Coordinates of C-alpha atoms in Angstrom, one line a residue:
M1 CA 6.5 -11.1 45.6
E2 CA 6.7 -9.9 42.0
T3 CA 5.3 -12.2 39.3
P4 CA 7.1 -12.5 35.9
S5 CA 4.2 -10.6 34.3
S6 CA 4.7 -7.5 36.5
T7 CA 8.4 -7.0 35.7
N8 CA 10.5 -6.0 32.6
K9 CA 7.7 -4.0 31.0
F10 CA 10.1 -1.1 30.3
S11 CA 13.6 -2.4 30.7
N12 CA 15.3 -5.8 30.9
Y13 CA 18.9 -5.4 31.8
K14 CA 19.4 -9.2 32.2
K15 CA 18.4 -9.8 28.6
T16 CA 20.3 -6.8 27.3
I17 CA 23.5 -8.0 29.0
Q18 CA 23.0 -11.5 27.7
T19 CA 22.5 -10.2 24.2
S20 CA 25.2 -7.6 23.9
N21 CA 28.0 -8.4 26.3
Q22 CA 29.9 -10.6 23.9
D23 CA 30.0 -7.8 21.4
W24 CA 31.3 -5.4 24.1
E25 CA 34.0 -8.0 25.0
S26 CA 34.9 -8.1 21.4
A27 CA 35.2 -4.3 21.2
K28 CA 37.4 -4.3 24.2
E29 CA 39.6 -7.0 22.8
R30 CA 40.0 -5.1 19.6
L31 CA 41.0 -2.0 21.5
I32 CA 38.1 0.2 20.4
C33 CA 36.5 0.9 23.8
E34 CA 37.7 1.6 27.3
L35 CA 40.5 3.7 26.0
N36 CA 42.5 6.1 28.2
V37 CA 43.8 9.0 26.3
T38 CA 46.0 12.1 26.6
I39 CA 45.8 15.1 24.3
K40 CA 48.6 15.6 21.8
S41 CA 47.0 18.5 20.0
T42 CA 43.5 19.7 18.9
N43 CA 41.4 16.6 18.3
L44 CA 44.4 14.3 18.3
L45 CA 44.5 11.7 21.0
I46 CA 47.1 9.3 22.2
D47 CA 45.7 6.1 23.9
Q48 CA 47.4 3.8 26.4
Y49 CA 48.6 1.6 23.5
G50 CA 50.6 4.5 22.0
R51 CA 48.3 5.0 19.0
Q52 CA 47.7 8.5 17.7
L53 CA 44.0 8.9 16.9
Q54 CA 42.1 11.5 15.1
H55 CA 38.8 11.7 17.0
F56 CA 35.9 10.8 14.7
C57 CA 33.4 9.9 17.5
T58 CA 33.4 13.3 19.2
T59 CA 30.3 15.3 20.0
S60 CA 32.0 18.6 20.2
Y61 CA 30.9 19.4 16.7
L62 CA 32.2 23.0 16.6
G63 CA 35.5 22.2 18.3
L64 CA 34.9 24.5 21.2
D65 CA 36.3 22.0 23.7
Y66 CA 39.8 23.2 22.7
N67 CA 38.9 26.9 22.4
Q68 CA 41.3 29.0 24.5
K69 CA 38.6 31.5 25.5
I70 CA 36.6 28.7 27.1
L71 CA 39.6 27.1 28.8
D72 CA 40.5 30.5 30.2
G73 CA 36.9 31.0 31.3
A74 CA 37.1 27.8 33.3
I75 CA 40.2 28.9 35.1
E76 CA 38.7 32.4 35.8
G77 CA 35.5 30.7 37.2
I78 CA 37.5 29.0 39.9
L79 CA 39.5 32.1 40.7
Q80 CA 36.4 34.2 40.9
A81 CA 34.4 31.7 43.1
K82 CA 37.4 30.9 45.3
T83 CA 36.0 27.3 45.5
L84 CA 35.1 24.5 43.2
R85 CA 31.5 24.4 44.3
V86 CA 29.0 25.1 47.1
A87 CA 28.3 21.7 48.6
N88 CA 24.6 21.6 49.2
S89 CA 21.3 21.3 47.3
K90 CA 21.1 24.3 45.0
N91 CA 17.5 25.1 45.9
R92 CA 18.9 26.0 49.3
C93 CA 22.0 27.9 48.3
K94 CA 24.1 28.3 45.1
L95 CA 27.0 30.4 43.8
D96 CA 25.9 33.8 42.6
M97 CA 27.8 33.2 39.4
L98 CA 25.5 30.3 38.6
E99 CA 22.5 32.6 38.8
Q100 CA 24.4 35.0 36.4
Y101 CA 25.1 32.1 34.1
E102 CA 21.5 30.9 34.0
T103 CA 20.3 34.5 33.4
A104 CA 22.8 34.7 30.4
L105 CA 21.6 31.4 29.1
S106 CA 18.0 32.5 29.4
K107 CA 18.7 35.7 27.4
L108 CA 20.7 33.7 24.7
F109 CA 18.0 31.1 24.2
S110 CA 15.0 33.3 24.8
S111 CA 13.5 31.1 27.5
I112 CA 13.7 30.5 31.2
C113 CA 16.8 28.3 31.6
L114 CA 18.0 26.0 34.4
S115 CA 21.4 24.3 34.3
T116 CA 21.9 20.7 35.5
L117 CA 24.9 18.4 36.0
S118 CA 23.9 16.6 32.8
C119 CA 21.1 15.9 30.4
S120 CA 20.5 12.6 32.2
A121 CA 20.0 14.5 35.5
A122 CA 17.6 16.9 33.8
S123 CA 15.5 14.0 32.4
A124 CA 15.6 12.1 35.7
G125 CA 14.2 15.1 37.4
L126 CA 11.8 16.3 34.8
L127 CA 10.1 13.2 33.3
P128 CA 8.5 11.8 36.5
L129 CA 7.2 15.3 37.3
L130 CA 5.7 15.5 33.8
A131 CA 4.2 12.1 34.2
S132 CA 2.6 13.2 37.5
G133 CA 0.7 16.0 35.8
A134 CA 2.7 18.7 37.5
F135 CA 3.1 20.5 34.1
S136 CA -0.4 19.8 32.8
D137 CA -2.9 21.1 35.3
N138 CA -2.6 18.0 37.5
V139 CA -3.8 15.8 34.6
P140 CA -1.2 13.0 34.2
P141 CA -0.6 12.7 30.5
T142 CA -0.2 9.5 28.6
M143 CA 3.6 9.4 27.9
A144 CA 4.5 8.4 24.4
F145 CA 8.3 7.8 24.0
D146 CA 9.5 7.7 20.5
R147 CA 11.1 4.3 19.8
Y148 CA 14.4 5.9 19.1
S149 CA 14.4 8.4 21.9
H150 CA 17.7 8.5 23.7
Y151 CA 18.5 6.1 26.5
S152 CA 18.8 9.0 29.0
M153 CA 15.1 9.4 28.6
N154 CA 14.0 5.8 27.9
Y155 CA 15.5 4.4 31.1
L156 CA 12.9 6.6 33.0
K157 CA 9.9 4.8 31.5
A158 CA 9.5 2.6 34.6
A159 CA 9.5 5.7 37.0
C160 CA 7.0 7.5 34.7
A161 CA 4.8 4.4 34.6
D162 CA 4.4 4.6 38.4
E163 CA 2.6 7.9 37.7
T164 CA 0.8 7.4 34.4
E165 CA 0.4 5.3 31.3
V166 CA 3.6 4.9 29.3
L167 CA 3.8 3.8 25.7
T168 CA 6.5 3.4 23.0
A169 CA 5.6 5.1 19.7
P170 CA 6.9 3.9 16.3
H171 CA 9.7 6.3 15.2
N172 CA 8.4 9.6 13.8
D173 CA 4.9 8.1 13.4
I174 CA 2.7 11.2 13.5
G175 CA -0.4 9.1 12.7
F176 CA 0.2 7.0 15.8
I177 CA 0.5 10.1 18.0
E178 CA -2.6 11.7 16.5
D179 CA -4.7 8.5 17.1
L180 CA -3.5 8.6 20.7
C181 CA -4.4 12.3 21.1
K182 CA -7.9 11.4 19.9
K183 CA -8.3 8.7 22.5
R184 CA -6.6 10.3 25.6
K185 CA -7.3 13.4 27.5
K186 CA -3.7 14.5 27.5
V187 CA -0.6 13.2 25.7
A188 CA 3.0 14.0 26.1
Y189 CA 5.5 13.0 23.4
I190 CA 9.1 12.4 24.4
A191 CA 11.7 12.4 21.6
D192 CA 15.0 13.8 20.3
G193 CA 15.3 16.8 18.0
I194 CA 18.3 15.4 16.2
Y195 CA 18.8 11.7 17.0
S196 CA 22.2 10.4 18.2
M197 CA 22.1 7.8 15.4
G198 CA 21.1 10.3 12.7
G199 CA 17.7 11.7 11.6
K200 CA 15.5 14.3 13.1
A201 CA 12.0 14.7 14.6
D202 CA 9.1 15.6 12.4
I203 CA 8.7 19.0 14.0
D204 CA 6.1 20.3 11.6
G205 CA 3.9 17.3 12.2
L206 CA 4.4 17.6 16.0
L207 CA 3.5 21.3 15.9
Y208 CA 0.3 20.5 14.1
L209 CA -0.7 18.0 16.8
K210 CA 0.3 20.5 19.5
S211 CA -2.0 23.1 17.9
R212 CA -4.9 20.8 17.3
Y213 CA -4.9 18.5 20.3
G214 CA -2.7 20.2 22.9
L215 CA 0.1 17.7 22.6
F216 CA 2.8 18.3 25.2
L217 CA 6.3 18.2 23.7
Y218 CA 9.4 17.0 25.6
L219 CA 12.4 17.3 23.2
D220 CA 16.1 16.7 23.7
D221 CA 18.1 18.9 21.3
S222 CA 21.5 18.0 22.5
H223 CA 23.0 17.2 19.1
A224 CA 21.8 20.5 17.6
L225 CA 22.3 23.2 20.3
S226 CA 25.0 25.6 19.1
A227 CA 25.7 23.6 16.0
F228 CA 22.6 25.1 14.3
G229 CA 20.6 28.2 14.4
E230 CA 21.0 31.9 15.0
N231 CA 23.1 32.3 18.2
G232 CA 23.2 28.5 18.4
K233 CA 19.6 28.0 19.3
G234 CA 19.6 24.6 17.7
F235 CA 17.0 22.7 15.7
I236 CA 13.9 22.9 18.0
R237 CA 13.9 26.3 19.7
P238 CA 13.7 28.4 16.4
Y239 CA 10.3 26.9 15.7
F240 CA 8.8 28.7 18.6
Q241 CA 8.4 32.5 18.7
T242 CA 8.0 32.2 22.5
L243 CA 8.3 29.0 24.5
D244 CA 5.0 28.1 26.2
D245 CA 4.2 25.9 29.2
Q246 CA 3.5 22.9 27.1
T247 CA 7.0 22.5 25.6
L248 CA 10.2 21.5 27.4
I249 CA 13.5 21.6 25.6
I250 CA 16.5 19.8 27.1
A251 CA 20.0 20.0 25.7
S252 CA 23.6 19.4 26.5
L253 CA 26.1 22.2 27.3
G254 CA 28.9 19.7 26.9
K255 CA 28.6 19.0 23.1
S256 CA 28.8 21.8 20.6
F257 CA 28.3 24.4 23.3
G258 CA 31.8 23.5 24.5
A259 CA 31.3 23.7 28.3
S260 CA 29.7 21.1 30.7
G261 CA 26.4 20.0 32.0
G262 CA 22.8 20.0 30.8
L263 CA 20.2 22.7 30.1
V264 CA 16.4 22.9 30.5
M265 CA 14.4 25.6 28.6
F266 CA 11.1 26.3 30.4
G267 CA 8.2 28.5 29.4
T268 CA 7.3 29.7 32.9
E269 CA 9.0 30.4 36.2
K270 CA 6.5 28.1 37.9
Q271 CA 7.9 25.2 36.0
K272 CA 11.4 26.1 37.0
S273 CA 10.4 26.4 40.6
L274 CA 8.8 22.9 40.5
M275 CA 12.0 21.5 39.1
H276 CA 14.0 23.3 41.8
R277 CA 11.9 21.8 44.6
Y278 CA 10.9 18.3 43.3
G279 CA 13.4 17.6 40.5
G280 CA 15.2 15.0 42.6
P281 CA 18.4 13.9 40.8
S282 CA 18.8 17.3 39.1
N283 CA 19.0 18.9 42.5
W284 CA 20.5 16.7 45.2
S285 CA 23.7 18.5 46.2
Q286 CA 24.3 18.8 42.5
S287 CA 25.2 22.0 40.7
L288 CA 27.7 23.0 38.1
N289 CA 31.1 23.7 39.6
A290 CA 32.9 27.0 39.2
A291 CA 35.1 25.8 36.2
A292 CA 32.0 24.6 34.3
I293 CA 30.2 27.9 35.0
G294 CA 33.2 30.0 33.9
A295 CA 33.6 27.9 30.7
G296 CA 29.9 28.3 30.0
L297 CA 30.0 32.1 30.5
A298 CA 32.8 32.3 28.0
S299 CA 30.9 30.2 25.5
V300 CA 27.9 32.5 25.9
K301 CA 30.1 35.3 24.7
I302 CA 31.3 33.3 21.7
H303 CA 27.6 32.6 20.8
Q304 CA 27.0 36.4 20.6
T305 CA 29.8 37.0 18.0
K306 CA 30.4 36.1 14.4
E307 CA 32.9 33.4 15.5
L308 CA 29.9 31.1 16.1
N309 CA 28.6 31.6 12.5
F310 CA 32.1 31.0 11.2
L311 CA 32.4 27.7 13.1
Q312 CA 28.9 26.6 12.0
Q313 CA 29.9 27.2 8.4
K314 CA 33.1 25.3 8.8
L315 CA 31.2 22.3 10.2
L316 CA 28.8 22.4 7.3
T317 CA 31.7 22.5 4.8
N318 CA 33.2 19.3 6.4
I319 CA 29.8 17.6 6.4
Q320 CA 29.4 18.4 2.7
L321 CA 32.9 17.2 1.9
F322 CA 32.2 13.9 3.7
D323 CA 29.0 13.5 1.8
S324 CA 30.7 14.0 -1.6
L325 CA 32.9 11.0 -0.8
I326 CA 30.7 8.5 1.1
A327 CA 27.0 8.0 0.7
T328 CA 24.9 7.3 3.8
E329 CA 21.3 7.5 4.8
Q330 CA 22.1 10.9 6.4
Y331 CA 23.4 12.3 3.1
G332 CA 22.5 15.9 2.6
T333 CA 21.4 16.6 6.2
S334 CA 23.1 19.3 8.3
T335 CA 23.7 17.0 11.3
A336 CA 27.3 16.1 11.8
I337 CA 26.4 12.4 12.4
R338 CA 26.8 9.7 9.8
L339 CA 26.3 6.0 10.0
V340 CA 27.8 3.3 7.7
P341 CA 25.7 0.2 8.1
C342 CA 27.5 -3.1 8.8
G343 CA 24.7 -5.5 9.7
E344 CA 26.4 -7.6 12.4
A345 CA 28.3 -6.2 15.4
Q346 CA 31.4 -8.3 14.6
K347 CA 31.8 -6.6 11.3
A348 CA 31.3 -3.2 12.8
N349 CA 33.9 -4.0 15.5
T350 CA 36.3 -5.3 12.8
I351 CA 36.1 -2.1 10.7
A352 CA 36.4 0.2 13.8
A353 CA 39.5 -1.7 14.9
Q354 CA 41.1 -1.4 11.5
L355 CA 40.3 2.3 11.4
A356 CA 41.8 2.8 14.9
N357 CA 44.9 1.0 13.9
S358 CA 45.1 3.4 11.0
G359 CA 44.8 6.4 13.3
F360 CA 41.1 7.1 13.2
F361 CA 38.9 6.6 16.3
T362 CA 35.3 5.9 15.5
S363 CA 32.4 4.2 17.3
A364 CA 31.1 0.7 16.4
V365 CA 27.5 0.8 17.5
F366 CA 25.4 -2.3 18.1
F367 CA 22.5 -3.5 20.2
P368 CA 21.2 -2.1 22.5
V369 CA 22.4 1.2 21.0
V370 CA 20.8 0.2 17.6
P371 CA 18.4 -2.6 16.8
R372 CA 19.9 -6.1 16.4
G373 CA 21.2 -6.7 12.9
K374 CA 21.6 -2.9 12.4
A375 CA 25.2 -2.5 13.7
A376 CA 27.1 0.4 12.1
I377 CA 30.2 2.6 12.2
R378 CA 29.1 5.9 13.7
I379 CA 31.1 8.9 12.4
T380 CA 30.9 12.4 13.8
L381 CA 32.5 15.4 12.1
R382 CA 33.9 18.7 13.5
A383 CA 34.4 22.2 12.4
D384 CA 38.1 22.1 13.2
M385 CA 38.9 19.0 11.1
S386 CA 41.2 19.9 8.2
H387 CA 40.0 18.9 4.7
E388 CA 43.1 16.7 4.5
T389 CA 42.1 14.8 7.6
V390 CA 38.6 14.2 6.3
L391 CA 39.9 13.1 2.9
S392 CA 42.4 10.7 4.4
F393 CA 39.7 9.2 6.7
C394 CA 37.2 8.8 3.9
S395 CA 39.8 7.1 1.7
R396 CA 40.6 4.6 4.4
L397 CA 37.0 4.0 5.3
T398 CA 36.0 3.5 1.6
S399 CA 38.7 0.8 1.2
L400 CA 37.5 -1.0 4.4
I401 CA 33.9 -0.8 3.3
E402 CA 34.8 -2.5 0.1
K403 CA 37.1 -5.1 1.8
N404 CA 34.4 -6.0 4.3
Q405 CA 31.6 -5.9 1.8
C406 CA 29.5 -3.4 3.7
N407 CA 26.3 -1.9 2.1
H408 CA 26.4 1.8 2.2

């Protein structure tokens, strides 16, 4: 029988639900979550209550989710494959077009790429393998998760702890990681490149620790892939001339990339093979369907043209326009994510509801997404938003900030 001291070391769903469920109920009552929408036009949604909503909590930062080439690619994928998917574990048998897709991704991102059904599936397969020592010469590394690393990684702490020591590191605390490197034989650091609530990893500091102590890096670059970098390589990948076997980059193919699924960038074929055979949730009868593959192949083509640079510049222009009107802690950064702090969840819910009733869909974020007392309105920008839409949104948001006495 489990004793209280042996449980809830890395998660506590009971306490989380008790702490946050009232705020979720409030968000539901205010009609700012659990919406069912249809598409009226690009980035314009109609919910079940008849409201027309400009989408300001999107993660398709380049607007490729509406790109006709990608939509046509999805249709072509199904027609070419003559099926939606091959229904078995992909390490046994997979569509040839999936192999073509992963080869194209590998060339685009100058690494050995593996596609997964989602980033969560990638982390669920990879992190326990990393914890076991499979990627570090059978030496299980101490796993240091950044305090703000995404939930898709954090929820695997318990599984990793069955293989090795697991710690939570203060956010971007290079000193903490260095002290750990001095005391442990091998350390792996798990973090985001660009954080979903704003901010970025201290990549220069991490590369110093990697060079001096052999720090293993596991970095999720979902919010940067495609949105930044030459050919959309994101925030993390451009820092490495070649990707070695002590760095794993995970990213979403369903955000700025405009398709579907997750992506792992490996340094060696051996690592990819281990993932194929022992990656569990990333492999159990799960592979991208033909529509997702077709859409992804179309996106790869876009990434090889000037169209990508054009969209990246349009996104940056909209970010700069927003920053000229509303000051946030993310001011001046190239990420499309901005947070307006509200303090308490009820205030964030109130403002998000008022924005929705004005035709702007944003996200009220509160515990456990952010620490208690740090609730905020999360705003995400897109390349295909008109300046008029951004100006109108910022005008309404400014008035609500003043009305509700938010600090920003």
